[in-house]
Coordinates of C-alpha atoms in Angstrom, one line a residue:
M1 CA 117.9 158.9 62.7
A2 CA 120.7 156.8 62.1
Q3 CA 121.2 155.2 58.1
V4 CA 123.2 152.3 56.5
A5 CA 125.0 154.3 52.9
T6 CA 124.2 152.2 50.1
K7 CA 125.0 152.6 46.8
N8 CA 122.5 154.8 46.3
S9 CA 123.6 156.6 49.4
P10 CA 123.4 161.3 49.3
Y11 CA 126.5 161.2 51.2
N12 CA 129.6 161.5 49.9
N13 CA 132.1 158.5 50.7
D14 CA 134.7 160.9 51.9
D15 CA 133.2 161.9 54.8
L16 CA 131.9 158.2 55.8
I17 CA 133.6 156.2 58.2
F18 CA 132.5 152.7 58.4
Y19 CA 133.0 150.8 61.3
S20 CA 131.7 146.3 60.5
G21 CA 130.2 144.2 62.9
G22 CA 127.2 143.1 63.8
L23 CA 125.2 145.3 64.8
F24 CA 121.6 145.0 67.3
I25 CA 118.6 147.1 67.7
D26 CA 115.6 146.5 70.4
D27 CA 112.7 145.9 69.0
S28 CA 111.0 147.2 71.5
T29 CA 111.4 151.5 70.7
I30 CA 112.1 150.9 66.5
P31 CA 109.1 150.5 64.6
S32 CA 108.5 147.0 63.0
S33 CA 108.6 148.6 59.5
I34 CA 112.1 149.7 59.9
Y35 CA 113.4 146.0 59.9
T36 CA 110.8 143.5 59.4
G37 CA 111.4 141.4 56.2
F38 CA 114.7 142.4 56.4
S39 CA 116.8 139.0 54.6
G40 CA 119.8 138.5 52.6
N41 CA 123.0 140.2 51.1
I42 CA 123.8 144.1 51.8
P43 CA 126.4 146.0 49.4
C44 CA 128.5 147.2 51.4
L45 CA 131.6 149.3 51.4
G46 CA 134.7 148.7 52.7
R47 CA 138.8 149.6 51.6
G48 CA 137.6 152.1 48.1
K49 CA 135.3 149.7 46.8
W50 CA 131.9 148.2 47.4
Q51 CA 131.1 144.6 48.6
T52 CA 128.2 141.9 48.7
R53 CA 128.1 141.2 53.0
K54 CA 126.2 138.3 53.8
C55 CA 124.0 138.8 56.6
D56 CA 123.5 134.9 58.7
E57 CA 123.5 134.4 62.4
F58 CA 123.2 138.9 63.1
L59 CA 122.1 141.5 60.9
C60 CA 125.5 142.3 59.4
L61 CA 125.7 146.4 58.6
S62 CA 127.8 148.9 58.1
L63 CA 127.6 151.7 60.0
S64 CA 128.6 155.7 59.0
V65 CA 129.0 158.6 60.7
N66 CA 128.4 161.9 59.2
R67 CA 131.9 164.0 60.0
K68 CA 130.5 167.5 59.4
D69 CA 128.0 167.5 61.9
G70 CA 128.3 164.0 64.2
V71 CA 125.4 162.0 63.4
V72 CA 125.4 158.4 63.4
S73 CA 123.0 157.6 60.0
I74 CA 121.9 154.4 58.9
V75 CA 120.2 154.4 54.8
P76 CA 118.6 151.3 53.1
G77 CA 119.5 151.2 49.9
E78 CA 116.4 149.9 46.8
N79 CA 118.1 146.9 47.1
T80 CA 119.4 146.7 50.4
Q81 CA 117.6 143.5 52.5
L82 CA 118.8 143.1 56.3
R83 CA 118.2 140.1 58.3
L84 CA 117.7 140.3 62.2
R85 CA 118.7 137.5 64.3
G86 CA 120.5 139.4 67.5
R87 CA 117.9 138.0 69.8
G88 CA 118.8 134.1 68.9
A89 CA 120.5 133.6 72.1
V90 CA 117.3 135.1 74.2
N91 CA 115.0 133.2 72.4
T92 CA 116.6 130.3 73.8
T93 CA 117.1 131.1 76.9
K94 CA 112.7 131.7 77.3
H95 CA 112.8 128.5 75.5
L96 CA 114.1 126.4 77.8
W97 CA 112.7 128.3 80.8
A98 CA 109.1 127.8 79.4
G99 CA 110.3 123.8 79.4
A100 CA 112.1 124.1 83.1
V101 CA 108.6 126.1 84.3
A102 CA 106.4 122.4 82.4
A103 CA 108.3 120.4 84.1
M104 CA 108.1 121.0 88.0
V105 CA 104.4 121.8 87.5
S106 CA 103.9 118.3 86.1
R107 CA 106.2 116.9 87.7
T108 CA 105.2 118.2 91.6
F109 CA 101.4 117.6 91.0
V110 CA 101.9 114.0 89.9
A111 CA 104.8 113.4 92.6
P112 CA 102.5 110.4 95.1
L113 CA 101.5 108.9 91.2
E114 CA 105.5 108.9 90.5
R115 CA 106.3 107.5 93.9
L116 CA 104.0 104.7 93.7
K117 CA 105.6 104.1 90.3
L118 CA 109.0 103.6 91.7
E119 CA 107.5 101.4 94.0
Y120 CA 106.4 98.4 92.1
I121 CA 109.9 98.7 89.8
V122 CA 112.0 99.5 91.7
R123 CA 111.6 98.4 95.2
G124 CA 109.1 95.2 93.4
E125 CA 106.5 95.6 95.3
K126 CA 103.9 92.8 94.7
R127 CA 100.2 94.6 96.8
K128 CA 98.0 96.3 95.5
L129 CA 97.6 99.2 95.0
Y130 CA 94.9 100.8 97.5
D131 CA 97.2 98.7 100.5
L132 CA 100.8 100.6 99.3
I133 CA 98.6 104.1 99.3
K134 CA 97.7 102.6 102.7
S135 CA 101.1 101.5 103.7
I136 CA 102.9 105.1 102.4
A137 CA 100.0 107.5 104.7
T138 CA 100.4 105.1 107.5
T139 CA 104.3 104.8 108.3
Q140 CA 105.3 108.2 107.0
G141 CA 102.4 110.4 106.5
W142 CA 101.4 112.0 103.2
R143 CA 104.6 114.2 103.0
G144 CA 105.5 110.6 102.0
F145 CA 104.1 110.5 98.5
W146 CA 106.2 113.8 97.8
K147 CA 109.7 111.5 98.8
G148 CA 112.7 112.7 96.1
N149 CA 110.4 114.8 94.4
L150 CA 113.2 117.7 94.7
V151 CA 115.5 115.9 93.5
N152 CA 113.3 114.4 90.7
I153 CA 113.2 117.9 89.5
L154 CA 115.9 118.8 89.8
R155 CA 116.2 115.9 86.8
T156 CA 113.3 116.5 85.1
A157 CA 113.7 120.6 84.9
P158 CA 116.8 120.9 82.3
F159 CA 115.6 117.3 80.8
K160 CA 112.2 118.6 80.0
A161 CA 113.7 122.1 79.2
I162 CA 116.7 121.0 76.5
N163 CA 114.0 118.2 75.5
F164 CA 111.4 121.0 74.4
C165 CA 114.3 123.5 73.0
A166 CA 116.5 120.6 70.9
Y167 CA 113.1 119.4 69.9
D168 CA 112.2 122.3 68.5
T169 CA 115.3 123.5 67.7
Y170 CA 115.8 119.6 65.7
R171 CA 112.3 120.3 63.9
K172 CA 113.4 123.5 62.3
Q173 CA 116.7 122.3 61.1
L174 CA 115.1 119.6 59.5
L175 CA 112.9 121.7 57.2
K176 CA 115.4 124.0 56.1
L177 CA 117.4 121.0 54.9
S178 CA 114.7 119.2 53.1
G179 CA 113.3 122.6 51.9
N180 CA 109.7 121.5 52.0
Q181 CA 106.9 123.8 53.8
E182 CA 105.9 122.2 56.1
T183 CA 107.6 119.3 58.9
T184 CA 107.2 116.2 57.6
N185 CA 105.7 113.3 60.6
S186 CA 108.9 111.2 59.3
E187 CA 110.9 115.2 60.6
R188 CA 108.8 115.4 63.5
F189 CA 109.6 111.3 65.3
L190 CA 113.5 112.2 63.5
A191 CA 113.3 115.3 65.2
G192 CA 112.0 114.2 68.6
A193 CA 114.6 111.0 69.0
A194 CA 117.6 113.4 68.3
A195 CA 116.0 115.5 71.3
G196 CA 115.4 113.0 73.8
I197 CA 118.8 111.5 73.1
T198 CA 120.4 114.8 73.8
A199 CA 118.5 115.3 76.7
T200 CA 119.1 111.8 78.1
V201 CA 123.1 112.3 78.0
L202 CA 123.2 115.6 79.8
C203 CA 120.1 114.2 82.5
L204 CA 121.5 110.3 83.3
P205 CA 123.0 111.4 86.3
L206 CA 120.8 113.2 88.4
D207 CA 118.0 110.7 87.2
T208 CA 120.5 107.6 88.6
I209 CA 120.5 109.7 91.6
R210 CA 117.2 110.2 92.4
T211 CA 116.3 105.6 91.8
K212 CA 119.4 106.1 95.0
L213 CA 117.2 108.2 97.2
V214 CA 114.3 106.0 96.4
A215 CA 115.9 102.5 96.6
P216 CA 116.1 100.8 100.4
G217 CA 118.5 102.2 102.3
G218 CA 118.8 105.7 100.4
E219 CA 117.4 107.4 103.2
A220 CA 121.3 107.1 104.1
L221 CA 122.8 108.4 101.9
G222 CA 122.3 112.2 103.1
G223 CA 119.9 113.6 100.8
V224 CA 121.1 115.2 96.8
I225 CA 124.8 115.8 97.5
G226 CA 125.8 112.7 100.0
A227 CA 124.2 109.9 97.1
F228 CA 126.2 111.9 94.5
Q229 CA 129.3 111.5 96.9
H230 CA 128.7 107.3 98.2
V231 CA 128.0 106.7 94.0
I232 CA 131.7 108.1 92.7
Q233 CA 133.2 106.6 96.0
S234 CA 132.4 103.1 96.1
E235 CA 130.9 102.9 92.4
G236 CA 133.4 105.6 90.1
F237 CA 132.4 108.8 88.1
F238 CA 130.7 106.9 85.2
S239 CA 128.5 104.5 87.4
L240 CA 126.2 107.5 87.3
Y241 CA 125.6 106.6 83.5
K242 CA 124.3 102.9 84.5
G243 CA 121.6 102.5 82.2
L244 CA 122.6 104.8 79.4
V245 CA 122.1 102.2 76.9
P246 CA 118.8 101.5 77.5
S247 CA 117.8 105.1 78.6
I248 CA 118.7 106.3 74.8
L249 CA 116.8 103.1 74.2
S250 CA 114.3 104.1 75.6
M251 CA 114.2 107.9 75.0
A252 CA 114.3 108.1 71.1
P253 CA 111.4 106.0 70.5
S254 CA 110.2 107.9 73.9
G255 CA 110.6 111.3 72.3
A256 CA 110.2 110.5 68.4
V257 CA 106.3 108.9 70.3
F258 CA 105.4 111.7 72.7
Y259 CA 107.0 115.0 70.6
G260 CA 106.0 113.1 67.1
V261 CA 102.2 112.6 67.8
Y262 CA 101.5 115.4 69.9
D263 CA 102.8 117.8 66.8
I264 CA 100.9 114.9 64.2
L265 CA 97.8 115.9 66.4
K266 CA 98.8 119.9 66.9
S267 CA 98.7 119.8 62.8
A268 CA 95.2 118.0 61.9
Y269 CA 93.9 119.8 63.8
L270 CA 94.8 123.4 62.7
H271 CA 94.9 122.2 59.5
S272 CA 90.8 121.6 59.5
P273 CA 88.0 123.9 58.9
E274 CA 87.7 125.0 63.0
G275 CA 91.7 125.2 63.1
R276 CA 92.0 128.1 60.4
K277 CA 88.8 129.8 61.7
R278 CA 90.5 130.4 65.5
I279 CA 93.7 130.6 63.6
Q280 CA 91.9 133.7 62.2
N281 CA 89.6 135.3 64.9
M282 CA 93.4 135.4 67.2
K283 CA 94.8 137.3 64.2
Q284 CA 91.7 139.5 64.3
H285 CA 91.5 139.8 67.5
A286 CA 95.2 139.6 69.1
K287 CA 95.4 142.4 71.4
D288 CA 92.2 141.4 72.4
L289 CA 93.4 137.7 73.6
N290 CA 94.7 137.2 76.8
A291 CA 97.1 133.8 77.5
L292 CA 94.8 131.4 77.7
D293 CA 93.0 133.0 74.9
Q294 CA 96.4 133.1 72.5
L295 CA 96.6 129.1 73.2
E296 CA 97.0 127.3 69.0
L297 CA 94.8 124.3 70.2
G298 CA 92.8 126.1 73.2
P299 CA 93.3 124.8 76.8
I300 CA 91.2 121.4 76.6
R301 CA 92.3 120.2 73.5
T302 CA 95.8 121.1 74.5
L303 CA 95.2 119.3 77.5
L304 CA 93.5 116.3 75.6
H305 CA 97.1 116.4 72.4
G306 CA 99.0 116.1 75.4
A307 CA 97.7 113.3 77.5
I308 CA 97.3 111.5 74.3
A309 CA 101.3 112.1 73.5
G310 CA 101.5 111.0 77.2
A311 CA 99.7 108.1 77.2
C312 CA 100.8 106.6 73.9
T313 CA 104.6 106.9 74.5
E314 CA 104.7 105.0 78.1
V315 CA 102.4 101.3 76.5
V316 CA 105.8 102.3 73.6
T317 CA 108.3 101.9 75.6
Y318 CA 107.6 101.4 79.3
P319 CA 109.8 97.9 79.1
F320 CA 112.8 99.7 78.4
E321 CA 112.3 101.7 81.6
V322 CA 111.6 98.7 84.0
V323 CA 115.0 98.0 81.8
R324 CA 117.1 100.8 83.3
R325 CA 115.9 100.6 86.5
Q326 CA 117.0 97.4 87.5
L327 CA 120.5 98.7 85.9
Q328 CA 120.9 101.5 87.9
L329 CA 119.9 99.7 91.1
Q330 CA 123.0 97.2 90.2
G331 CA 126.0 97.3 92.5
R332 CA 129.6 96.9 91.3
G333 CA 129.8 93.8 92.1
S334 CA 127.2 92.8 89.0
R335 CA 128.7 92.4 85.9
L336 CA 125.4 92.6 83.5
N337 CA 124.9 94.0 80.6
T338 CA 121.7 95.6 79.1
L339 CA 120.5 92.5 77.3
G340 CA 121.4 90.1 80.5
T341 CA 119.2 92.5 83.0
F342 CA 116.2 92.1 80.1
L343 CA 116.4 88.4 80.3
K344 CA 117.1 88.6 83.7
V345 CA 113.7 90.4 84.1
I346 CA 111.6 87.9 82.7
E347 CA 113.1 85.4 83.9
R348 CA 111.8 86.1 87.5
G349 CA 108.5 87.5 86.9
G350 CA 107.9 86.1 83.1
V351 CA 106.6 88.5 80.3
P352 CA 104.0 90.7 82.5
A353 CA 107.4 91.7 84.8
L354 CA 108.7 94.0 82.5
Y355 CA 105.6 95.7 82.9
A356 CA 104.9 95.9 86.5
G357 CA 103.3 99.5 87.8
L358 CA 102.4 100.2 84.8
F359 CA 99.1 101.1 85.4
P360 CA 100.1 103.2 88.2
S361 CA 102.8 105.0 85.5
L362 CA 99.9 105.5 83.3
L363 CA 97.8 107.0 85.9
Q364 CA 101.2 109.6 86.4
V365 CA 101.6 109.9 82.8
L366 CA 98.3 110.6 82.0
P367 CA 98.1 114.3 83.6
S368 CA 101.3 114.7 83.2
G369 CA 101.2 114.8 79.8
S370 CA 98.5 117.3 79.8
I371 CA 99.4 119.5 82.2
S372 CA 103.5 119.7 80.6
Y373 CA 102.6 120.5 77.8
F374 CA 99.9 122.8 78.5
V375 CA 102.4 124.9 80.8
Y376 CA 105.6 124.7 78.0
E377 CA 102.3 126.5 75.4
F378 CA 101.1 129.1 78.1
M379 CA 104.8 129.9 79.0
K380 CA 105.7 129.8 75.0
V381 CA 102.8 132.8 75.2
V382 CA 103.9 134.6 78.4
L383 CA 106.9 134.4 77.6
K384 CA 106.5 135.7 73.8
V385 CA 109.4 132.7 72.4
E386 CA 109.1 133.1 69.2

């Protein structure tokens, strides 16, 4: 068995060889009692004297090898505290996968509604919803409702993965900075806004390409790669970031509302008598629960809270979405900025034009918000995200 040499170690220092560095321990093979609760500073022997080393991101240890029998041993002293964080990168990867799967499932499910929304925003569709559905089904078949879905998944999977992971990361960091016992509502909204901005900056080019493919004439671009080549050659690389300002102006409040509202609803429930009772029962019967039963809010409440968060977000940020799409459709000769495009939209159709397609968009967002949060929470349980 491995041991750490400490001030109180029975081993003679002359018989020890010290190796400094990080140590990663697999908790599947080592009892949790060995490492649970370890954190803080460690007294270590180095260069002939004892020193205190702070364990921050990894397990900071000095390993000893007994020269007499060659046995590597780890001996914690009375006041020695260790902290394990070697699995941080693995946990982040799981977090990203949970968000990506949530995006793929939810976007595929609501792809027909997304297509209808884009018809109103991008093509300026004037027909009633029923007539538009009939037209697409007649001219393109039912597959037409999933047109551009692959590109949408390629865009939303990394976008949602980064968004979900960034939100939890920012929220935890803000909690550490504030020193509060629990995240405040303002910290939730701030973390959500920062997460939305981060994901937007990293993923906007894919969204621009998708808009080009769905727009009139997009069929002739030759798919995702052809659209990338066409845009870069004809308009330049930075044209992929058209609409960045309205995108940020949209995603900052969008992320704030989407994650903030859901987190507030979730916190309110978990602090209620019913929520506390549910958490207590989950702890008592943890080994007997399946993945669905391990959802903190339960399946129905997770779906409901996700839908509410999605609806609130769409109503607040929809005008920015309209302006962003219009900016992405501008050619090289167009010189309208965000404000100019905003005024042009109002000039053409009045204030209602800023909400063109809101109804089909809400029909899309309600199930999208529900499914994305449900799948995300479910995948966190399955992947054992900490």
